Amino acid sequence: MPISERPDLTPDTPPAREFHDAEAAVDQLCKLYDLSVDFLREQFAAALAGPVPTQRIRAFYPEIRLTTRSFERIDSRLAFGYVAGPGTHATTVTRPRLFHSYLIDQIGLLIANHDVPVRIGMSDTPIPIHFAVAQDERMTVPHEGAANFTLRDVFDVPDLDTTNDDIINGLHDRGAGAVAPLSPFTAQRVDYSLARLSHYTATSPAHFQNHVLFTNYQFYVTEFEAFARRALADPDSGYTSFVGTFDAEITDADQPMEAPLRLPQMPAYHLKKPDGSGITLVNIGVGPSNAKTATDHIAVLRSHAWIMVGHCAGLRNSQRLGDYVLAHAYLREDGVLDADLPTWVPIPALAEIQIALEQSVEEIANMDGFEMKRIMRTGTVASVDNRNWELRDQSGPVHRLSQSRAIALDMESATIAANGFRFRVPYGTLLCVSDKPLHGELKLPGMASAFYNDQVERHLRIGIRAMETLAQMPLDRIHSRKLRAFDETAFL
């Protein structure tokens, strides 16, 4: 009898249960997830070592389900933590231990705001074998044809037809009476991004902190490690460890960290606190494509904020090298997000992020009031996809830049801000002017070296200080309602 005609081999799973306690609900999610993943790993190891399987082997993601029957209005000040009306809402869950605090917070808000239980059980969404074995270093999925059986006939594999951004992009089909999504990402979408994050950054997603700085230069990485060592030497800093690429971790300021033989495409570094409120720095390199790739995947971690601290071309003659640019608006000419977020969608500045950055510049630069205008301008930042835009006929680009009132140009900031808007992650941009190509000051080696030596350390400290300020704010203050669409998921 062909495999397709035999009954599936699945683990014995307990029936769904209702919970009025968020921690107990998350504990059950962990048990169900472990049951499924352990089953798949055992069966996969047996299939590789033993006889060819004679039936399809499947296990499923656990699920959170909430049913409400009231139109009672929830506190209108809230941006998340509730559903808008009666009906059933559900989401599949992966890696519940990784998202333990997040899940407790989100489930707890639902129970408190609606005074109804959540139902925890198995979903009907199978776990792809690749994601089941991803956390076990002893196991790998062989390439097509390497095993003694056809992988897709026996185990589920990632399905891109169901791994997409339809929910977050507002394209999810919500027919009458259908179960509505409870979370912006399905379990498969989360698993996909966790795998890509490990690949691109060469660090485990478990190390990522809630506050993420993006940069486009390795110089910032060197300064970040120096800052991290000073923080680890200070028992009052609250930071407990520093993690570099390939999960190299130090807990002591004088502890050596071996340099990797190679760097990943977008190396990440993590200055950690026990509650995850530390700071992650990601060197995304140059270009909007990298910026989109990084934020596409970090978004599933539900960061509390991300900020770009990179270099830019100053477009005004009044600017000097080393001046700061605080973006209040973005001119998106990079093109990478046009299919997901049309350019006619405005990307607003978020007051909490802007204030934190401005106050950090005042503190670190020891300036305030009108004096701040000597070193910082606020305005529109333009992002393009052509690093050598200066070599083109400048009449068109310069005219558009002037019409937009842009004060700076780079290749990443608008992408990071737009993806923050799209993914409901608070965002901001503080750039440092490294050249003025329209005014004869190009980024040449000698000039660049002097600039980097003088400015990078202070610029990075401003970004870190802003993140430390944001870390002290309640989450419902940072996550503004202006990032939420008409029909939102309850989960942040």
Short mmCIF file of C-alpha atoms in Angstrom, two decimals:
data_model
loop_
_atom_site.label_atom_id
_atom_site.label_comp_id
_atom_site.label_asym_id
_atom_site.label_seq_id
_atom_site.Cartn_x
_atom_site.Cartn_y
_atom_site.Cartn_z
CA MET A 1 0.00 0.00 0.00
CA PRO A 2 1.47 3.43 -0.95
CA ILE A 3 2.39 5.79 1.89
CA SER A 4 -0.30 8.24 0.79
CA GLU A 5 -3.00 5.63 1.43
CA ARG A 6 -1.88 4.67 4.93
CA PRO A 7 -2.99 6.53 8.09
CA ASP A 8 -0.56 9.16 9.36
CA LEU A 9 1.70 8.29 12.29
CA THR A 10 1.22 11.03 14.91
CA PRO A 11 1.98 11.38 18.62
CA ASP A 12 -0.67 10.86 21.26
CA THR A 13 -1.69 14.33 22.39
CA PRO A 14 -3.85 15.48 25.30
CA PRO A 15 -7.15 17.25 24.61
CA ALA A 16 -7.34 21.04 24.53
CA ARG A 17 -7.68 22.77 27.90
CA GLU A 18 -8.89 26.18 29.03
CA PHE A 19 -6.73 28.43 31.21
CA HIS A 20 -7.44 31.55 33.25
CA ASP A 21 -3.76 31.85 34.21
CA ALA A 22 -1.24 33.03 31.59
CA GLU A 23 1.77 31.25 33.07
CA ALA A 24 -0.07 27.95 33.24
CA ALA A 25 -1.19 28.43 29.63
CA VAL A 26 2.39 29.00 28.46
CA ASP A 27 3.59 25.96 30.44
CA GLN A 28 1.06 23.90 28.51
CA LEU A 29 2.25 25.38 25.21
CA CYS A 30 5.79 24.29 26.11
CA LYS A 31 4.66 20.75 26.92
CA LEU A 32 2.70 20.39 23.68
CA TYR A 33 5.50 21.83 21.56
CA ASP A 34 8.09 19.57 23.18
CA LEU A 35 5.85 16.57 22.63
CA SER A 36 5.56 17.29 18.90
CA VAL A 37 9.21 18.15 18.33
CA ASP A 38 10.57 15.23 20.35
CA PHE A 39 8.32 12.86 18.41
CA LEU A 40 9.49 14.21 15.05
CA ARG A 41 13.16 14.02 16.02
CA GLU A 42 12.85 10.45 17.25
CA GLN A 43 10.99 9.36 14.15
CA PHE A 44 13.38 11.20 11.86
CA ALA A 45 16.44 9.61 13.45
CA ALA A 46 14.82 6.19 13.15
CA ALA A 47 13.91 6.79 9.51
CA LEU A 48 17.47 7.75 8.62
CA ALA A 49 19.00 4.80 10.45
CA GLY A 50 16.45 2.08 9.88
CA PRO A 51 14.01 0.71 7.34
CA VAL A 52 12.14 2.99 4.95
CA PRO A 53 9.02 4.42 6.67
CA THR A 54 5.76 2.95 5.44
CA GLN A 55 3.47 5.81 6.50
CA ARG A 56 3.52 9.58 6.68
CA ILE A 57 4.90 10.93 9.97
CA ARG A 58 3.43 14.17 11.29
CA ALA A 59 3.24 16.31 14.42
CA PHE A 60 1.61 19.69 14.89
CA TYR A 61 2.19 23.13 16.34
CA PRO A 62 0.34 24.01 19.53
CA GLU A 63 -2.33 26.68 19.31
CA ILE A 64 -3.78 29.51 21.41
CA ARG A 65 -7.50 30.09 20.88
CA LEU A 66 -9.74 32.79 22.33
CA THR A 67 -13.51 33.15 21.92
CA THR A 68 -15.40 36.28 22.94
CA ARG A 69 -19.10 37.00 22.68
CA SER A 70 -19.26 40.68 23.55
CA PHE A 71 -18.88 44.03 21.83
CA GLU A 72 -17.99 45.61 25.17
CA ARG A 73 -15.45 48.34 24.57
CA ILE A 74 -11.97 47.84 25.96
CA ASP A 75 -9.89 50.71 27.37
CA SER A 76 -9.42 52.94 24.30
CA ARG A 77 -5.93 53.97 25.41
CA LEU A 78 -4.58 50.49 24.67
CA ALA A 79 -2.76 49.72 21.43
CA PHE A 80 -2.79 45.94 21.88
CA GLY A 81 -3.95 43.18 24.22
CA TYR A 82 -7.55 42.86 23.11
CA VAL A 83 -9.76 41.80 20.20
CA ALA A 84 -12.12 44.31 18.65
CA GLY A 85 -15.31 42.25 18.75
CA PRO A 86 -16.94 38.87 19.33
CA GLY A 87 -15.69 35.79 17.55
CA THR A 88 -12.92 33.22 17.69
CA HIS A 89 -9.27 34.20 17.31
CA ALA A 90 -6.34 31.78 17.17
CA THR A 91 -2.64 31.53 16.43
CA THR A 92 -0.15 28.71 16.12
CA VAL A 93 2.93 28.89 18.35
CA THR A 94 6.54 27.81 17.94
CA ARG A 95 9.50 27.90 20.33
CA PRO A 96 7.35 28.90 23.35
CA ARG A 97 10.37 28.90 25.67
CA LEU A 98 12.10 31.47 23.48
CA PHE A 99 8.97 33.65 23.60
CA HIS A 100 8.08 32.79 27.20
CA SER A 101 7.84 36.32 28.64
CA TYR A 102 6.19 37.69 25.50
CA LEU A 103 3.52 34.98 25.52
CA ILE A 104 2.78 35.43 29.21
CA ASP A 105 2.36 39.18 28.70
CA GLN A 106 0.12 38.87 25.64
CA ILE A 107 -2.04 36.05 27.01
CA GLY A 108 -2.30 37.78 30.37
CA LEU A 109 -3.65 40.95 28.73
CA LEU A 110 -6.28 38.96 26.83
CA ILE A 111 -7.51 37.19 29.96
CA ALA A 112 -7.56 40.42 31.97
CA ASN A 113 -9.21 42.56 29.29
CA HIS A 114 -11.91 40.08 28.23
CA ASP A 115 -12.36 38.02 31.42
CA VAL A 116 -12.50 34.81 29.41
CA PRO A 117 -10.11 31.84 29.34
CA VAL A 118 -7.72 30.97 26.55
CA ARG A 119 -7.85 27.47 25.09
CA ILE A 120 -4.54 25.66 24.59
CA GLY A 121 -4.37 22.59 22.35
CA MET A 122 -2.88 21.17 19.19
CA SER A 123 -3.54 22.91 15.90
CA ASP A 124 -3.99 21.23 12.52
CA THR A 125 -0.81 22.90 11.17
CA PRO A 126 2.07 20.39 10.82
CA ILE A 127 5.60 21.24 11.91
CA PRO A 128 8.09 21.00 9.01
CA ILE A 129 10.86 18.56 9.84
CA HIS A 130 13.52 21.19 9.09
CA PHE A 131 12.25 23.39 11.90
CA ALA A 132 11.83 20.46 14.30
CA VAL A 133 15.51 19.47 14.07
CA ALA A 134 16.92 23.00 13.75
CA GLN A 135 17.67 23.30 17.47
CA ASP A 136 19.46 19.97 17.70
CA GLU A 137 23.08 20.33 16.59
CA ARG A 138 23.38 16.56 16.23
CA MET A 139 20.78 16.42 13.47
CA THR A 140 20.59 17.80 9.95
CA VAL A 141 18.10 17.27 7.18
CA PRO A 142 19.86 15.65 4.20
CA HIS A 143 19.55 17.22 0.80
CA GLU A 144 17.10 15.86 -1.74
CA GLY A 145 18.05 12.32 -2.74
CA ALA A 146 20.57 11.74 0.05
CA ALA A 147 18.19 9.76 2.27
CA ASN A 148 16.88 6.28 1.44
CA PHE A 149 13.34 7.66 1.14
CA THR A 150 11.68 10.70 -0.46
CA LEU A 151 11.62 13.25 2.34
CA ARG A 152 8.43 15.03 1.31
CA ASP A 153 6.53 11.76 1.09
CA VAL A 154 7.19 11.01 4.77
CA PHE A 155 7.72 14.29 6.61
CA ASP A 156 6.28 17.78 6.21
CA VAL A 157 8.66 20.37 4.73
CA PRO A 158 8.44 24.18 4.74
CA ASP A 159 5.52 25.38 2.63
CA LEU A 160 5.98 28.88 1.22
CA ASP A 161 2.33 28.95 0.17
CA THR A 162 1.41 29.29 3.85
CA THR A 163 4.55 31.09 5.06
CA ASN A 164 3.95 34.71 4.23
CA ASP A 165 3.22 38.20 5.56
CA ASP A 166 -0.48 38.27 4.69
CA ILE A 167 -1.54 38.97 8.28
CA ILE A 168 0.92 41.78 8.94
CA ASN A 169 0.24 43.27 5.48
CA GLY A 170 -3.52 43.21 6.06
CA LEU A 171 -4.17 40.72 3.23
CA HIS A 172 -5.39 37.83 5.37
CA ASP A 173 -8.76 36.48 4.22
CA ARG A 174 -11.19 37.09 7.06
CA GLY A 175 -14.43 35.68 5.73
CA ALA A 176 -17.63 35.77 7.75
CA GLY A 177 -17.42 33.35 10.65
CA ALA A 178 -13.78 32.46 9.97
CA VAL A 179 -11.25 32.15 12.77
CA ALA A 180 -9.37 35.46 12.94
CA PRO A 181 -5.62 35.65 13.57
CA LEU A 182 -4.56 36.36 17.13
CA SER A 183 -0.91 37.12 16.31
CA PRO A 184 0.77 39.00 13.43
CA PHE A 185 2.84 35.91 12.55
CA THR A 186 2.02 32.23 12.22
CA ALA A 187 4.33 29.63 13.71
CA GLN A 188 5.72 28.68 10.28
CA ARG A 189 6.56 32.32 9.51
CA VAL A 190 8.33 32.66 12.86
CA ASP A 191 10.29 29.44 12.39
CA TYR A 192 11.36 30.55 8.92
CA SER A 193 12.72 33.85 10.24
CA LEU A 194 14.44 32.27 13.24
CA ALA A 195 16.32 29.99 10.85
CA ARG A 196 17.29 32.90 8.60
CA LEU A 197 18.41 34.99 11.58
CA SER A 198 20.82 32.30 12.70
CA HIS A 199 22.18 32.11 9.16
CA TYR A 200 22.59 35.83 8.48
CA THR A 201 23.79 36.99 11.91
CA ALA A 202 25.66 33.89 13.13
CA THR A 203 24.06 34.18 16.55
CA SER A 204 21.17 32.35 18.12
CA PRO A 205 17.84 34.24 18.19
CA ALA A 206 17.79 33.57 21.93
CA HIS A 207 20.53 36.19 22.41
CA PHE A 208 18.63 39.02 20.72
CA GLN A 209 17.63 41.82 23.08
CA ASN A 210 14.47 43.93 22.93
CA HIS A 211 16.28 47.06 21.73
CA VAL A 212 18.07 46.82 18.39
CA LEU A 213 20.56 49.25 16.86
CA PHE A 214 21.35 48.96 13.16
CA THR A 215 24.53 50.30 11.65
CA ASN A 216 26.27 50.15 8.30
CA TYR A 217 29.91 50.22 9.43
CA GLN A 218 32.22 47.82 11.27
CA PHE A 219 33.68 50.75 13.22
CA TYR A 220 30.52 50.78 15.32
CA VAL A 221 31.01 47.12 16.21
CA THR A 222 34.47 47.84 17.63
CA GLU A 223 33.09 50.67 19.74
CA PHE A 224 30.13 48.56 20.85
CA GLU A 225 32.43 45.86 22.19
CA ALA A 226 34.50 48.51 23.99
CA PHE A 227 31.33 49.93 25.56
CA ALA A 228 30.17 46.42 26.48
CA ARG A 229 33.41 45.70 28.31
CA ARG A 230 33.10 48.93 30.29
CA ALA A 231 29.51 48.02 31.14
CA LEU A 232 30.49 44.54 32.31
CA ALA A 233 33.13 46.11 34.56
CA ASP A 234 30.43 48.23 36.20
CA PRO A 235 28.36 46.15 38.65
CA ASP A 236 25.60 48.78 38.59
CA SER A 237 25.12 48.72 34.79
CA GLY A 238 22.66 45.82 34.84
CA TYR A 239 24.37 44.18 31.86
CA THR A 240 25.50 40.62 32.49
CA SER A 241 27.15 39.35 29.30
CA PHE A 242 28.26 40.24 25.79
CA VAL A 243 27.72 37.87 22.87
CA GLY A 244 29.57 38.05 19.56
CA THR A 245 29.30 36.08 16.35
CA PHE A 246 28.97 32.29 16.50
CA ASP A 247 27.57 32.73 20.04
CA ALA A 248 30.91 33.57 21.65
CA GLU A 249 29.93 34.95 25.06
CA ILE A 250 31.87 36.76 27.79
CA THR A 251 30.74 37.79 31.27
CA ASP A 252 33.91 39.51 32.42
CA ALA A 253 35.31 42.78 31.08
CA ASP A 254 38.81 41.36 30.67
CA GLN A 255 37.76 38.05 29.19
CA PRO A 256 39.17 37.56 25.67
CA MET A 257 36.83 37.00 22.76
CA GLU A 258 38.33 35.05 19.90
CA ALA A 259 37.92 36.71 16.51
CA PRO A 260 35.97 34.53 14.08
CA LEU A 261 37.71 33.14 11.01
CA ARG A 262 34.93 34.62 8.87
CA LEU A 263 32.11 37.06 9.40
CA PRO A 264 28.50 36.36 8.45
CA GLN A 265 26.59 38.61 6.07
CA MET A 266 25.05 40.69 8.86
CA PRO A 267 26.89 40.01 12.14
CA ALA A 268 24.99 40.69 15.36
CA TYR A 269 26.31 41.52 18.83
CA HIS A 270 24.30 41.42 22.04
CA LEU A 271 24.86 43.31 25.30
CA LYS A 272 22.50 41.32 27.48
CA LYS A 273 20.36 41.84 30.54
CA PRO A 274 18.58 38.94 32.25
CA ASP A 275 15.13 40.23 31.30
CA GLY A 276 16.05 40.83 27.65
CA SER A 277 16.01 44.63 28.00
CA GLY A 278 19.60 44.96 26.81
CA ILE A 279 20.84 46.12 23.41
CA THR A 280 21.59 44.25 20.18
CA LEU A 281 23.74 45.82 17.45
CA VAL A 282 23.45 44.48 13.90
CA ASN A 283 25.91 45.52 11.21
CA ILE A 284 23.64 45.26 8.18
CA GLY A 285 26.29 46.57 5.80
CA VAL A 286 25.38 48.76 2.85
CA GLY A 287 22.11 48.79 0.95
CA PRO A 288 18.33 48.67 1.34
CA SER A 289 18.13 44.97 0.49
CA ASN A 290 20.19 44.07 3.56
CA ALA A 291 18.12 46.47 5.66
CA LYS A 292 14.91 44.77 4.56
CA THR A 293 16.29 41.27 5.03
CA ALA A 294 17.44 41.98 8.58
CA THR A 295 14.22 43.66 9.69
CA ASP A 296 11.99 41.10 7.94
CA HIS A 297 13.38 38.44 10.26
CA ILE A 298 14.10 40.37 13.47
CA ALA A 299 10.46 41.50 13.40
CA VAL A 300 9.22 38.09 14.58
CA LEU A 301 11.10 38.64 17.86
CA ARG A 302 8.73 41.57 18.56
CA SER A 303 11.44 44.09 19.42
CA HIS A 304 10.45 46.99 21.64
CA ALA A 305 12.31 49.44 19.40
CA TRP A 306 14.88 49.61 16.63
CA ILE A 307 17.01 52.58 15.59
CA MET A 308 19.39 53.21 12.70
CA VAL A 309 22.70 54.80 13.71
CA GLY A 310 24.61 54.98 10.45
CA HIS A 311 26.37 57.44 8.18
CA CYS A 312 24.82 59.65 5.56
CA ALA A 313 25.59 62.27 2.96
CA GLY A 314 24.74 65.76 4.20
CA LEU A 315 22.78 67.64 1.53
CA ARG A 316 22.94 71.17 2.98
CA ASN A 317 25.93 73.45 2.73
CA SER A 318 25.35 74.54 6.34
CA GLN A 319 26.05 71.02 7.60
CA ARG A 320 29.49 69.94 8.72
CA LEU A 321 31.09 66.51 8.82
CA GLY A 322 30.16 64.90 12.11
CA ASP A 323 26.81 66.69 12.45
CA TYR A 324 23.78 64.63 13.38
CA VAL A 325 20.57 64.15 11.44
CA LEU A 326 17.40 63.20 13.31
CA ALA A 327 14.92 61.91 10.73
CA HIS A 328 11.41 63.32 11.02
CA ALA A 329 10.32 62.04 7.61
CA TYR A 330 11.56 59.70 4.87
CA LEU A 331 11.81 59.94 1.09
CA ARG A 332 11.66 56.34 -0.05
CA GLU A 333 13.52 55.86 -3.33
CA ASP A 334 15.05 52.49 -2.44
CA GLY A 335 12.21 50.44 -3.97
CA VAL A 336 12.61 47.28 -1.90
CA LEU A 337 9.36 47.60 0.06
CA ASP A 338 7.12 49.03 -2.64
CA ALA A 339 5.22 45.74 -3.10
CA ASP A 340 4.51 45.41 0.63
CA LEU A 341 4.11 49.06 1.60
CA PRO A 342 3.34 51.48 -1.23
CA THR A 343 5.29 54.73 -1.27
CA TRP A 344 2.07 56.72 -0.79
CA VAL A 345 1.90 55.39 2.78
CA PRO A 346 3.34 58.04 5.13
CA ILE A 347 5.93 56.88 7.67
CA PRO A 348 5.32 59.08 10.74
CA ALA A 349 7.92 60.05 13.30
CA LEU A 350 7.23 58.46 16.71
CA ALA A 351 7.37 60.98 19.52
CA GLU A 352 8.79 58.65 22.17
CA ILE A 353 11.71 57.63 19.94
CA GLN A 354 12.37 61.18 18.76
CA ILE A 355 12.43 62.58 22.29
CA ALA A 356 14.74 59.83 23.52
CA LEU A 357 17.20 60.49 20.69
CA GLU A 358 17.13 64.26 21.08
CA GLN A 359 17.64 64.05 24.84
CA SER A 360 20.52 61.63 24.32
CA VAL A 361 22.25 64.05 21.94
CA GLU A 362 21.82 66.84 24.52
CA GLU A 363 23.27 64.65 27.27
CA ILE A 364 26.22 63.15 25.39
CA ALA A 365 27.13 66.32 23.46
CA ASN A 366 26.48 68.50 26.53
CA MET A 367 24.34 70.97 24.59
CA ASP A 368 20.74 72.10 24.80
CA GLY A 369 18.20 74.49 23.32
CA PHE A 370 19.27 76.67 20.43
CA GLU A 371 22.87 75.46 20.74
CA MET A 372 21.78 72.02 19.52
CA LYS A 373 21.25 73.50 16.07
CA ARG A 374 25.04 73.74 15.74
CA ILE A 375 25.42 69.95 15.59
CA MET A 376 22.00 68.49 14.73
CA ARG A 377 19.27 69.03 12.16
CA THR A 378 15.86 67.44 11.95
CA GLY A 379 14.13 66.81 8.65
CA THR A 380 13.65 64.42 5.78
CA VAL A 381 16.11 61.62 5.09
CA ALA A 382 16.15 60.22 1.55
CA SER A 383 17.14 56.60 0.98
CA VAL A 384 18.22 55.36 -2.46
CA ASP A 385 19.32 52.03 -3.94
CA ASN A 386 22.33 53.36 -5.86
CA ARG A 387 25.51 53.87 -3.83
CA ASN A 388 27.07 55.86 -6.67
CA TRP A 389 24.12 58.15 -7.24
CA GLU A 390 26.53 61.11 -7.47
CA LEU A 391 27.84 59.83 -10.81
CA ARG A 392 24.48 60.17 -12.55
CA ASP A 393 23.08 63.31 -14.12
CA GLN A 394 22.33 65.23 -10.96
CA SER A 395 19.64 67.52 -12.35
CA GLY A 396 16.84 65.01 -11.70
CA PRO A 397 17.88 63.60 -8.33
CA VAL A 398 18.98 66.93 -6.90
CA HIS A 399 15.74 68.59 -7.98
CA ARG A 400 13.69 65.88 -6.24
CA LEU A 401 15.82 66.07 -3.12
CA SER A 402 15.38 69.83 -3.00
CA GLN A 403 11.62 69.58 -3.50
CA SER A 404 11.38 67.05 -0.66
CA ARG A 405 13.42 69.35 1.61
CA ALA A 406 15.72 66.40 2.34
CA ILE A 407 18.70 67.17 4.54
CA ALA A 408 20.50 63.82 4.26
CA LEU A 409 20.77 60.78 2.01
CA ASP A 410 21.64 57.17 2.76
CA MET A 411 20.66 53.68 1.60
CA GLU A 412 19.08 52.03 4.66
CA SER A 413 17.18 54.38 6.97
CA ALA A 414 13.90 54.64 5.08
CA THR A 415 13.78 50.87 4.66
CA ILE A 416 14.29 50.26 8.38
CA ALA A 417 11.70 52.87 9.32
CA ALA A 418 9.18 51.63 6.74
CA ASN A 419 9.56 48.04 7.88
CA GLY A 420 9.21 49.19 11.48
CA PHE A 421 5.93 50.83 10.48
CA ARG A 422 4.83 47.71 8.57
CA PHE A 423 5.72 45.33 11.39
CA ARG A 424 4.45 47.62 14.20
CA VAL A 425 7.93 47.96 15.73
CA PRO A 426 8.76 51.48 17.02
CA TYR A 427 11.57 52.92 14.90
CA GLY A 428 13.86 55.93 14.62
CA THR A 429 16.92 57.24 12.82
CA LEU A 430 19.92 59.25 14.00
CA LEU A 431 22.56 59.59 11.28
CA CYS A 432 25.98 61.18 11.25
CA VAL A 433 27.14 63.26 8.27
CA SER A 434 30.25 61.60 6.81
CA ASP A 435 30.46 63.42 3.46
CA LYS A 436 28.87 66.24 1.46
CA PRO A 437 29.10 65.18 -2.19
CA LEU A 438 27.00 68.09 -3.49
CA HIS A 439 29.45 70.50 -1.91
CA GLY A 440 32.79 68.97 -2.88
CA GLU A 441 33.44 66.96 0.30
CA LEU A 442 33.66 63.33 -0.79
CA LYS A 443 34.28 60.36 1.47
CA LEU A 444 37.98 59.80 0.79
CA PRO A 445 40.28 57.51 2.81
CA GLY A 446 42.16 60.15 4.80
CA MET A 447 39.09 62.20 5.56
CA ALA A 448 37.11 59.09 6.46
CA SER A 449 39.72 57.80 8.93
CA ALA A 450 39.85 61.07 10.82
CA PHE A 451 36.07 61.29 10.87
CA TYR A 452 35.61 57.76 12.15
CA ASN A 453 38.16 58.21 14.93
CA ASP A 454 36.48 61.37 16.15
CA GLN A 455 32.77 60.64 15.75
CA VAL A 456 31.86 56.97 15.93
CA GLU A 457 32.24 56.50 19.68
CA ARG A 458 30.08 59.49 20.55
CA HIS A 459 27.44 58.64 17.95
CA LEU A 460 27.13 55.08 19.23
CA ARG A 461 26.90 56.26 22.85
CA ILE A 462 23.98 58.49 21.86
CA GLY A 463 22.16 55.53 20.32
CA ILE A 464 22.84 53.35 23.37
CA ARG A 465 21.68 56.07 25.75
CA ALA A 466 18.45 56.49 23.79
CA MET A 467 17.79 52.75 24.00
CA GLU A 468 18.45 52.75 27.75
CA THR A 469 15.91 55.55 28.12
CA LEU A 470 13.33 53.62 26.09
CA ALA A 471 13.98 50.48 28.15
CA GLN A 472 12.72 52.31 31.22
CA MET A 473 9.37 53.17 29.60
CA PRO A 474 6.27 50.96 29.93
CA LEU A 475 5.76 48.93 26.77
CA ASP A 476 2.30 50.38 26.14
CA ARG A 477 3.82 53.86 25.99
CA ILE A 478 6.40 52.99 23.35
CA HIS A 479 4.09 50.97 21.12
CA SER A 480 1.94 53.74 19.76
CA ARG A 481 -1.63 53.29 18.49
CA LYS A 482 -0.55 55.09 15.32
CA LEU A 483 1.23 51.89 14.25
CA ARG A 484 -1.97 49.85 14.44
CA ALA A 485 -4.30 49.33 11.47
CA PHE A 486 -8.13 49.25 11.46
CA ASP A 487 -8.47 45.52 12.20
CA GLU A 488 -5.47 44.48 14.26
CA THR A 489 -4.35 41.29 15.91
CA ALA A 490 -4.53 41.28 19.71
CA PHE A 491 -0.91 40.27 20.06
CA LEU A 492 1.70 42.98 19.76
#
